[in-house]
mmCIF file of C-alpha atoms and ligand atoms in Angstrom:
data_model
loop_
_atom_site.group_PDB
_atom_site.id
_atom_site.type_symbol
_atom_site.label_atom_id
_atom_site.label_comp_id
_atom_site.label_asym_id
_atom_site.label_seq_id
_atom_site.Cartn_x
_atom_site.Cartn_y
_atom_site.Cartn_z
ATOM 1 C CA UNK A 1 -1.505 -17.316 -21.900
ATOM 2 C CA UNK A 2 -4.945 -19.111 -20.577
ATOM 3 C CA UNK A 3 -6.064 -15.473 -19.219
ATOM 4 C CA UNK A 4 -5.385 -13.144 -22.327
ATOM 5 C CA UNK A 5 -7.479 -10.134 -22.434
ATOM 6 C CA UNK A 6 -9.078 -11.068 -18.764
ATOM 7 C CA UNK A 7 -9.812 -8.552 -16.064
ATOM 8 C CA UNK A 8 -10.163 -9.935 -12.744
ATOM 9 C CA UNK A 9 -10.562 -8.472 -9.058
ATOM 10 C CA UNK A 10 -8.843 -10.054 -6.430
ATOM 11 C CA UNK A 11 -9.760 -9.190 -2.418
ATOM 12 C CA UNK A 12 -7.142 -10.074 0.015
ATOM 13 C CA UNK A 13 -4.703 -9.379 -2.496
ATOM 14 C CA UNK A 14 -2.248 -7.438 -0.401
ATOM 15 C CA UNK A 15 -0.734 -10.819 1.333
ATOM 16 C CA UNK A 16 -0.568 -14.376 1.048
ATOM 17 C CA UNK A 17 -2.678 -16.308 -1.105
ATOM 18 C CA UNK A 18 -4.186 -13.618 -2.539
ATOM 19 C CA UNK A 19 -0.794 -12.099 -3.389
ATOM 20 C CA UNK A 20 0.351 -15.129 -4.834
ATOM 21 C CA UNK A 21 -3.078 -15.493 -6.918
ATOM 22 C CA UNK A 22 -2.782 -11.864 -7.941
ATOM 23 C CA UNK A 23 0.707 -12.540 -9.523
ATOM 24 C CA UNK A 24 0.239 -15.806 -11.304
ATOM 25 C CA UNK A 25 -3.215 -13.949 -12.772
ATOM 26 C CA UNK A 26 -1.013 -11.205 -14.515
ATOM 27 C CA UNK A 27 1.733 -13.996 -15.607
ATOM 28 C CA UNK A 28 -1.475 -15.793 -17.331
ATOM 29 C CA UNK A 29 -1.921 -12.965 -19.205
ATOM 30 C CA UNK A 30 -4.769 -11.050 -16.996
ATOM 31 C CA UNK A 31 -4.478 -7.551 -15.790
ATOM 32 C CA UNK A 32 -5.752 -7.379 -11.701
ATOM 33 C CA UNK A 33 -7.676 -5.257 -9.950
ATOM 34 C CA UNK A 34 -6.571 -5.570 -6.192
ATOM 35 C CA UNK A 35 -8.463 -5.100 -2.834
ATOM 36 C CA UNK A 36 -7.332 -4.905 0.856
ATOM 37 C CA UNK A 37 -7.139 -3.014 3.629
ATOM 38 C CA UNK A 38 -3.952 -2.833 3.763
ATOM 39 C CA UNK A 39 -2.335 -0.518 1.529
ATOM 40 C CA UNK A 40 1.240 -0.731 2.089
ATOM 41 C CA UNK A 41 1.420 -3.904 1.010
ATOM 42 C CA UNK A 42 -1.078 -3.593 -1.892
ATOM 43 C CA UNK A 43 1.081 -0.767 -3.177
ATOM 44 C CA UNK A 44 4.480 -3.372 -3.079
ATOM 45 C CA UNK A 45 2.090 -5.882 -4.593
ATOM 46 C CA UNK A 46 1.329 -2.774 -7.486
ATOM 47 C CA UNK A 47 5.128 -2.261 -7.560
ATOM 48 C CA UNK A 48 5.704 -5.689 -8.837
ATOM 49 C CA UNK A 49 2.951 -6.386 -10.935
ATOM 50 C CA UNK A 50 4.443 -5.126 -14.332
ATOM 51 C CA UNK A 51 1.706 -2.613 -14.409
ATOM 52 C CA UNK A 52 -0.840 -4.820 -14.466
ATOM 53 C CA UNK A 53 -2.144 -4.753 -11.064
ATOM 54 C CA UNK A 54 -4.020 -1.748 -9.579
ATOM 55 C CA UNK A 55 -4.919 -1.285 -6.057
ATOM 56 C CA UNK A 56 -8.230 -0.232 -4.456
ATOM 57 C CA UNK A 57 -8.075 0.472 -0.674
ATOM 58 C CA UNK A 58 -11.310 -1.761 0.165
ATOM 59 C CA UNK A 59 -13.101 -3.202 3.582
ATOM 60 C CA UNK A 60 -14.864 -6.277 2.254
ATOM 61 C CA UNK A 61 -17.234 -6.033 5.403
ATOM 62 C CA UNK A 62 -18.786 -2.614 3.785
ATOM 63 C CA UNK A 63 -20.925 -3.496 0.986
ATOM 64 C CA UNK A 64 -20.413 -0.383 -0.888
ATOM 65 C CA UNK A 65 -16.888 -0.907 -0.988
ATOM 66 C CA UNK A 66 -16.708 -4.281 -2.456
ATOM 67 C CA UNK A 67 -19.587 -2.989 -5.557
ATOM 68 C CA UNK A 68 -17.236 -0.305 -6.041
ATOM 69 C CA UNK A 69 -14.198 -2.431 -6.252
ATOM 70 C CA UNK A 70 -16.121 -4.643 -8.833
ATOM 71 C CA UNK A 71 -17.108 -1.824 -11.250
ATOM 72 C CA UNK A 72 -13.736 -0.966 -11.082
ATOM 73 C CA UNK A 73 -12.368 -2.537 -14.196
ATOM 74 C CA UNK A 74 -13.971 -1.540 -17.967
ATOM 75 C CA UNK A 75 -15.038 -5.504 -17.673
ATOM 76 C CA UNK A 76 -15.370 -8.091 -15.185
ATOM 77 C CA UNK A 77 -14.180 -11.572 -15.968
ATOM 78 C CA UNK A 78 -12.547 -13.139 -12.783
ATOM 79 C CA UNK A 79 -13.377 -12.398 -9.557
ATOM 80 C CA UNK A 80 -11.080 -14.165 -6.802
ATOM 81 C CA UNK A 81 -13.429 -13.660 -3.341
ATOM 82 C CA UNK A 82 -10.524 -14.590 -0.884
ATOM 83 C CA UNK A 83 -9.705 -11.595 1.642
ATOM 84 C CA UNK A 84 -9.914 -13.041 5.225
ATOM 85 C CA UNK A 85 -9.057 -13.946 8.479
ATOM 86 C CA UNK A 86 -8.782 -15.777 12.183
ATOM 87 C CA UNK A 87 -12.141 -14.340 12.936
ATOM 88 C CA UNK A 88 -13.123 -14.940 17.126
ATOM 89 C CA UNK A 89 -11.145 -17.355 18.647
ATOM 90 C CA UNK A 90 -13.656 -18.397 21.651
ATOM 91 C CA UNK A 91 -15.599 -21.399 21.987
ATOM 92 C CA UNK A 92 -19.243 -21.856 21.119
ATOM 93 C CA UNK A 93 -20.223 -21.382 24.682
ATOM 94 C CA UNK A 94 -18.463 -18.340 25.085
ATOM 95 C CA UNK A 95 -18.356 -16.624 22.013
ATOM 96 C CA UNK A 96 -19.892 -12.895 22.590
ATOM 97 C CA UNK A 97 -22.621 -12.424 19.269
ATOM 98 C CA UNK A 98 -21.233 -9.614 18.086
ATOM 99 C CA UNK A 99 -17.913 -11.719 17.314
ATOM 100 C CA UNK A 100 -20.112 -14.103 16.063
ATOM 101 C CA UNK A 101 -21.449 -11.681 13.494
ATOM 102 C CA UNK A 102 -18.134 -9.250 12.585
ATOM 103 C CA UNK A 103 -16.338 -13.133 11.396
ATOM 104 C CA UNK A 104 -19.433 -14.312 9.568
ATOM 105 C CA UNK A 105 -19.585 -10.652 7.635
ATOM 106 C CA UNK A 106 -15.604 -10.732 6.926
ATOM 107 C CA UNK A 107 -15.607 -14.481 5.896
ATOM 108 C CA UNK A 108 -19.129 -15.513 4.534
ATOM 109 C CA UNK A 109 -20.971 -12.149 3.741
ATOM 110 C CA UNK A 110 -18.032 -10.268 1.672
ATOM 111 C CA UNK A 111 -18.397 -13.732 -0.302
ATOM 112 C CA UNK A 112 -21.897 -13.428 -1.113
ATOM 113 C CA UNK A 113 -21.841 -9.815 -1.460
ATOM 114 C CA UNK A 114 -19.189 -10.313 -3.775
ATOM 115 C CA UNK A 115 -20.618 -12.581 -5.784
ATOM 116 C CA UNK A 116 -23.778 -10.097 -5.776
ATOM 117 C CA UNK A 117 -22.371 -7.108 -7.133
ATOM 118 C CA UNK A 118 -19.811 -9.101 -9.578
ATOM 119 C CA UNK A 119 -22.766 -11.194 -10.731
ATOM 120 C CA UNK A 120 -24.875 -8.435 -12.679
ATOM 121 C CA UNK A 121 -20.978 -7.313 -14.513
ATOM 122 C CA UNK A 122 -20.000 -10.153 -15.692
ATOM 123 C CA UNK A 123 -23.944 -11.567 -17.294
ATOM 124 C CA UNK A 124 -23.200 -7.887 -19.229
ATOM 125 C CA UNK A 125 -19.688 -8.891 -20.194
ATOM 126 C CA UNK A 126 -21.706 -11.741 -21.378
ATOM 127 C CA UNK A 127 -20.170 -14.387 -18.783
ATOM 128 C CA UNK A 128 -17.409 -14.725 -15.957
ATOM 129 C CA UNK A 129 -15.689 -17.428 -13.552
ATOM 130 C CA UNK A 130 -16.295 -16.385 -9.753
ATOM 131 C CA UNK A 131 -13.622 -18.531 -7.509
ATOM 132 C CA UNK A 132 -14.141 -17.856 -3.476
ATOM 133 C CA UNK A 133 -11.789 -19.334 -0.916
ATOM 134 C CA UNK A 134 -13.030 -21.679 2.040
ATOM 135 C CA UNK A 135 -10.636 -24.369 3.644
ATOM 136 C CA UNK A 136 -10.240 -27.282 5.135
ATOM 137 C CA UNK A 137 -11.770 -26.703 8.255
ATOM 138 C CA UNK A 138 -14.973 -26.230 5.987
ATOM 139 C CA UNK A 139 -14.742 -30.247 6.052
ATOM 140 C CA UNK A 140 -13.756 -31.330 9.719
ATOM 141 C CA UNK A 141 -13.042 -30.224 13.236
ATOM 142 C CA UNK A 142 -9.672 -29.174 14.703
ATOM 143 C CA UNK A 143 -8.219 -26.949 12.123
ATOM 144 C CA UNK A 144 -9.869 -23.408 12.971
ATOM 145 C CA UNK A 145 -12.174 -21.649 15.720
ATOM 146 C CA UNK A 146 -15.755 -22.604 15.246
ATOM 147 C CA UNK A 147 -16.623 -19.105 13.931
ATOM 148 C CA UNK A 148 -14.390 -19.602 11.233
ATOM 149 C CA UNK A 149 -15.183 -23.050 10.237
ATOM 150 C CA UNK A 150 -18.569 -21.991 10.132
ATOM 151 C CA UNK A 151 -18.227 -19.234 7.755
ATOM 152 C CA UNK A 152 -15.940 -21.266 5.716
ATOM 153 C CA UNK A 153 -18.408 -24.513 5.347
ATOM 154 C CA UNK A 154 -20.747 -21.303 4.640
ATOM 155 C CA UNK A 155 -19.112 -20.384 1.313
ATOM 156 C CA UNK A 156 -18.796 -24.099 0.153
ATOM 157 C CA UNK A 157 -22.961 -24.236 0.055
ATOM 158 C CA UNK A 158 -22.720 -20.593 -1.201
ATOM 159 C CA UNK A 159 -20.617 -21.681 -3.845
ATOM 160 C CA UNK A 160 -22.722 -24.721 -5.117
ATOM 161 C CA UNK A 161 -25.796 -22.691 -5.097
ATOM 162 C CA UNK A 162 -24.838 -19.288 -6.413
ATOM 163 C CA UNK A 163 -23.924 -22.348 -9.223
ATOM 164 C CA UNK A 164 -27.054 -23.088 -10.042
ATOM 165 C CA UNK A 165 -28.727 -19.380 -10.037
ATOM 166 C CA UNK A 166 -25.850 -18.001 -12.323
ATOM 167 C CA UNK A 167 -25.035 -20.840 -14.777
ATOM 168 C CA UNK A 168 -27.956 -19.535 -17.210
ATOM 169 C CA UNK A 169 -25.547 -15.671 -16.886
ATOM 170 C CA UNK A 170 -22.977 -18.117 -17.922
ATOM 171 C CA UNK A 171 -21.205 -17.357 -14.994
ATOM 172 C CA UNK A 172 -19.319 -20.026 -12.973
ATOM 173 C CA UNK A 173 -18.549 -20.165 -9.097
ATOM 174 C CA UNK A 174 -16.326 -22.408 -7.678
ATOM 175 C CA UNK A 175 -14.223 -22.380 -4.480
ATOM 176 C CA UNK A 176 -10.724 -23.535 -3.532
ATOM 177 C CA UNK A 177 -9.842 -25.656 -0.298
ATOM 178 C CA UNK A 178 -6.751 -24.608 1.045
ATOM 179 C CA UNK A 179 -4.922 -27.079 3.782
ATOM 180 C CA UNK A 180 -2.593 -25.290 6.007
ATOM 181 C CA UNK A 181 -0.923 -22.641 3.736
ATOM 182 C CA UNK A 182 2.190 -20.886 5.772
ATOM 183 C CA UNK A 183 0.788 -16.899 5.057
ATOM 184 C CA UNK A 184 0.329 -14.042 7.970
ATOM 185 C CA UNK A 185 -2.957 -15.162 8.754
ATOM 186 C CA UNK A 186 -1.753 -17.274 11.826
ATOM 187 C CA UNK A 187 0.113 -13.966 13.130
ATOM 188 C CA UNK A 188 -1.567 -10.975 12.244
ATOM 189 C CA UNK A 189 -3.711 -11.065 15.583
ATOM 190 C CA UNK A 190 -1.167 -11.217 17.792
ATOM 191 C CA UNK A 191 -0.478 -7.521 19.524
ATOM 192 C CA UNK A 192 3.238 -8.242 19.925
ATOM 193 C CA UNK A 193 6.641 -6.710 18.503
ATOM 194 C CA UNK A 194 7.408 -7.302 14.826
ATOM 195 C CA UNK A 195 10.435 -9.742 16.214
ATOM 196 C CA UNK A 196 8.279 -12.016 18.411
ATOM 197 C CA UNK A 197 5.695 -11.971 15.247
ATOM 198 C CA UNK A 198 8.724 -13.497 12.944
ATOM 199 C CA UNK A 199 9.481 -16.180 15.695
ATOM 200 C CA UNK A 200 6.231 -17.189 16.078
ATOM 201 C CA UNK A 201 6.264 -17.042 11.983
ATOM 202 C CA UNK A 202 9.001 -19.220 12.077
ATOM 203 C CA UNK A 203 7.763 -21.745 14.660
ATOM 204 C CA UNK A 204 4.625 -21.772 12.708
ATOM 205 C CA UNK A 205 6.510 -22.656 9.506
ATOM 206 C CA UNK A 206 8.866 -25.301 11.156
ATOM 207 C CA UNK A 207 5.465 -27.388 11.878
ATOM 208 C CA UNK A 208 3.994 -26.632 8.365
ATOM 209 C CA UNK A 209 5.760 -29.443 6.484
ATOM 210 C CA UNK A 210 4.728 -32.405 8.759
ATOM 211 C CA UNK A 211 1.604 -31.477 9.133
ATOM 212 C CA UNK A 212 0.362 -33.586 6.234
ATOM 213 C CA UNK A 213 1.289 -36.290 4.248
ATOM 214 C CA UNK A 214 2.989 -33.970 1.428
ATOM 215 C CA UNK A 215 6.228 -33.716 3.170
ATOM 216 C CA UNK A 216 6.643 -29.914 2.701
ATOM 217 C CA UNK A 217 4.834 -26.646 3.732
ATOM 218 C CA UNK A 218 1.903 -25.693 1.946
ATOM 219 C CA UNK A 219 2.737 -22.259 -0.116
ATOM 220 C CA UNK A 220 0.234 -19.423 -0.952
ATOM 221 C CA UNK A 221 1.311 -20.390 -4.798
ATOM 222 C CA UNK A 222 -0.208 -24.184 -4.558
ATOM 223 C CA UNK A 223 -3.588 -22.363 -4.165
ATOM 224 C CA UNK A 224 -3.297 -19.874 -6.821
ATOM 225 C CA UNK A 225 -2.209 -22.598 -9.364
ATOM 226 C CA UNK A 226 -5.529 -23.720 -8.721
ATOM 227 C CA UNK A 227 -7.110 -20.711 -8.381
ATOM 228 C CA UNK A 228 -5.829 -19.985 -12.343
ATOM 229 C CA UNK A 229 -7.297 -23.462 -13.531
ATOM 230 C CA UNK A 230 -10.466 -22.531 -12.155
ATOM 231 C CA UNK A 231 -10.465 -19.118 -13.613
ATOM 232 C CA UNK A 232 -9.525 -20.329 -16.796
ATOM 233 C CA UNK A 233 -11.332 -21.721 -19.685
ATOM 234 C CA UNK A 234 -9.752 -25.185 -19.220
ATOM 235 C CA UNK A 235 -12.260 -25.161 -16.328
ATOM 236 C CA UNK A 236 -15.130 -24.476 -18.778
ATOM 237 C CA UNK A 237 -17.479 -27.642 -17.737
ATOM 238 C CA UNK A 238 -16.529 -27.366 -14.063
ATOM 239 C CA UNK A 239 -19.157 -25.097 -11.821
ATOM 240 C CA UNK A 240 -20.188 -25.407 -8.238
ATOM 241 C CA UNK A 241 -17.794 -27.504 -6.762
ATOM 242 C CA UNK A 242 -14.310 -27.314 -5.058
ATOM 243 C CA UNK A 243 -10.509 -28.342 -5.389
ATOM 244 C CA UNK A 244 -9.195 -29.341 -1.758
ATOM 245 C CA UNK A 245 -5.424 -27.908 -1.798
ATOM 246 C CA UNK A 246 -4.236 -29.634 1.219
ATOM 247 C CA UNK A 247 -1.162 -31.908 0.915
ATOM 248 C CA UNK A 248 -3.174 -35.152 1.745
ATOM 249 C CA UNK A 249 -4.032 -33.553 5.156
ATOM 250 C CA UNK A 250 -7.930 -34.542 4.908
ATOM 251 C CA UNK A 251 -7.402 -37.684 3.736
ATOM 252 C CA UNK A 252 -8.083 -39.397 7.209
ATOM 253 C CA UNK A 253 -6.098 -40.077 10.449
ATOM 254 C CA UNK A 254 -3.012 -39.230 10.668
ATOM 255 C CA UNK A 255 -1.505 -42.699 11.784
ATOM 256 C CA UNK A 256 -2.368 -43.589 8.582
ATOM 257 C CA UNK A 257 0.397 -41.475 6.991
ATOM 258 C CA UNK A 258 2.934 -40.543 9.065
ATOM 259 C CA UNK A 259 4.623 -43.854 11.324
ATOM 260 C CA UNK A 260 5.550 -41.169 14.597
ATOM 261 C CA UNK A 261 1.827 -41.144 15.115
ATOM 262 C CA UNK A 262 0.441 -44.023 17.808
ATOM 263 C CA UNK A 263 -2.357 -45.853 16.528
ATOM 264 C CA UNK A 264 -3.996 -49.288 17.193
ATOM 265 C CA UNK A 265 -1.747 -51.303 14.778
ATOM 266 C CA UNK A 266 1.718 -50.148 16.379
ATOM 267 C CA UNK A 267 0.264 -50.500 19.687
ATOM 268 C CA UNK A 268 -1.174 -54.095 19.375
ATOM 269 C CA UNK A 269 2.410 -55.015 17.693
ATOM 270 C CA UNK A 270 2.988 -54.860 21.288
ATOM 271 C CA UNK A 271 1.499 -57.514 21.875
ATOM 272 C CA UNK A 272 3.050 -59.993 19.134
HETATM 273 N N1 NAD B 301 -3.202 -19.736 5.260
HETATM 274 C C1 NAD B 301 -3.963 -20.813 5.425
HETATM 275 O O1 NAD B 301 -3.506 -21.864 5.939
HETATM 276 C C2 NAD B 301 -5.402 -20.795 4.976
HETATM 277 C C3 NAD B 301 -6.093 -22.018 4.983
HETATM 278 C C4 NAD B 301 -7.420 -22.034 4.565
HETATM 279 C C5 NAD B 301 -8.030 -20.866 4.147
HETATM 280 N N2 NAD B 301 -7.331 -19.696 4.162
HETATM 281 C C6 NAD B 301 -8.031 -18.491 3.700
HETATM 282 O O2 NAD B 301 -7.293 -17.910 2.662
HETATM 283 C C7 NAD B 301 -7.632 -16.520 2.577
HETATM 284 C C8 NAD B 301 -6.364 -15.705 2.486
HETATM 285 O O3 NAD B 301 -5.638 -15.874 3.697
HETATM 286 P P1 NAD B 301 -4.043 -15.877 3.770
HETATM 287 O O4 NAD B 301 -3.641 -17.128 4.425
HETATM 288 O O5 NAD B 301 -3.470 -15.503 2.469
HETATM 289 O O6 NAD B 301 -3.824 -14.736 4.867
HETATM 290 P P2 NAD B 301 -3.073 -13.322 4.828
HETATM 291 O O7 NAD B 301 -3.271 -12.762 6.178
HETATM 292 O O8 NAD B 301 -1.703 -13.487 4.313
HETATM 293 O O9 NAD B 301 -3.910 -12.481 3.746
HETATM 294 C C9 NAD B 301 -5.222 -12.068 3.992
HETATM 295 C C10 NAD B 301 -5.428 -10.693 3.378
HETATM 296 O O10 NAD B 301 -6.794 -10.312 3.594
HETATM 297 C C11 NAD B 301 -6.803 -8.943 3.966
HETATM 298 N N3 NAD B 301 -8.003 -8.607 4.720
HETATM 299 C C12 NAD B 301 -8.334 -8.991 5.971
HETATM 300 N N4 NAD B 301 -9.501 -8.424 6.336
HETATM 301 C C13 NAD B 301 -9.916 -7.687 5.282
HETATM 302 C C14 NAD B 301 -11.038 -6.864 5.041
HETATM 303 N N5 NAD B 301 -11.996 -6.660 5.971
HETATM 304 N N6 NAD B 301 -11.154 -6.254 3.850
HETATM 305 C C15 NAD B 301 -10.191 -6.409 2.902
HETATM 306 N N7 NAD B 301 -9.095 -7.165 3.075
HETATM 307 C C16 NAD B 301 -8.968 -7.782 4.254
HETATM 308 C C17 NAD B 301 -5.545 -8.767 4.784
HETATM 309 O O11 NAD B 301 -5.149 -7.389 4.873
HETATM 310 C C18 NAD B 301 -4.556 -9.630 4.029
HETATM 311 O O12 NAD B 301 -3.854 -8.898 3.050
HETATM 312 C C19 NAD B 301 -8.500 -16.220 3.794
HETATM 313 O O13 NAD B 301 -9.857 -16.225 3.418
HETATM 314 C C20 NAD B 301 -8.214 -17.381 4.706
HETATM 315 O O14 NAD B 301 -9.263 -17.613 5.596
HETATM 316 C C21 NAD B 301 -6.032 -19.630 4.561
#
């Protein structure tokens, strides 16, 4: 039981990868303080969390929300910044500013204003391990809309630097890298009936396992794995850096990996 005696909060914990981080927290031993906006599913999450998950109803895009979610346990040891999503879809010579600014606050500032009310608990508790969740289109183009990207290459620096200021608190921040992880996120935007949302759920999952060279789909539990290590002691010497959790998807063009995609080689064999 790496987590014994741990308290942690988790934000976004009501779905997906925070769900699955929530979960595997309380099976290492930690009890979980959970917040999201949406409470149905936080409550199910409280239903099967062996009494060791609570739920706090929180917007992380109000600052008084998240400080209040972080004073919420006696003491703070783990704090898993993660709630998220899409953010504005439109191009960079489209985008309307205030879309701009509502993604950067839900994906960059509930980050750093998580880390800023967490940060002053956890120096008291006498230490802490802060884990925040960018992805891979931190690193590259074509994953995500720019907005998002942006946020999410955002929390990497965040990460390193927040690092530096906090290491003397003893206080670690890292972040996690997710690839393409089959959750809501992909869905929740769309305005359509719940049966179209579980096709397009579907067609979304049907993609998920060749879209990288691991040859299955990425699950919200590959991230929390990691998400644990981090948290954990075994991570003791490791501060202001990142684990990519991607399947091999980063690692460089896809011809490389998968022999359906056209490249140079198979197209000058050709000519042989
Ligand atoms: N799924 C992927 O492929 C993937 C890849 C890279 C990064 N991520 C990131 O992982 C994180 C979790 O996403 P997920 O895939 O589990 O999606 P998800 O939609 O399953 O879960 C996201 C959760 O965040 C909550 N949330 C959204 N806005 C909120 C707000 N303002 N305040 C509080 N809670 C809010 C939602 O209610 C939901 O429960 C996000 O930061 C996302 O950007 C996901």
């Amino acid at each position: 039981m790496r987590l014994d005696g741990k308290r942690a909060v988790v934000t976004g914990g009501a779905s997906g990868i925070g769900r699955a981080t929530a979960l595997r927290l309380v099976a290492e031993g930690a009890e979980v303080w959970v917040g999201d906006l949406d409470a149905t599913g936080g409550e199910t999450l409280v239903a099967q969390g062996s009494g060791r998950i609570r739920f706090l109803r929180t917007d992380v895009t109000d600052a008084g929300q998240i400080e209040a979610l972080m004073a919420a346990p006696d003491q703070l040891d783990i704090v898993f910044n993660n709630a998220g999503a899409g953010g504005a879809r439109e191009r960079i010579d489209e985008i309307a500013p205030d879309d701009w600014d509502r993604t950067q606050a839900l994906l960059l500032r509930s980050v750093a204003l998580g880390i800023r009310y967490a940060a002053p608990l956890m120096a008291k508790a006498g230490g802490g391990a802060i884990v925040n969740t960018s992805s891979v289109s931190a690193l590259g183009t074509g994953y995500a809309p720019i907005a998002y990207s942006t946020a999410k290459a955002g929390v990497l620096h965040l990460t390193k630097l927040a690092a530096a200021e906090l290491a003397r608190d003893n206080i670690r921040v890292n972040a996690v890298v997710p690839g393409f992880i089959t959750t809501n996120i992909f869905t929740r935007h769309l305005d359509v009936a719940e049966e179209k949302r579980q096709a397009a759920n579907q067609a979304i999952a049907a993609i998920a396992a060749g879209a990288q060279p691991v040859a299955r789909a990425g699950r919200p539990e590959d991230i929390a794995a990691a998400v644990a290590y981090l948290a954990s002691d075994d991570a003791a010497f490791v501060t202001g850096t990142h684990i990519l959790v991607d399947g091999g998807m980063t690692v460089g063009t896809r011809a490389s990996w998968d022999p359906q995609s056209p490249s140079l080689f198979t197209a000058l064999e050709a000519f042989q």
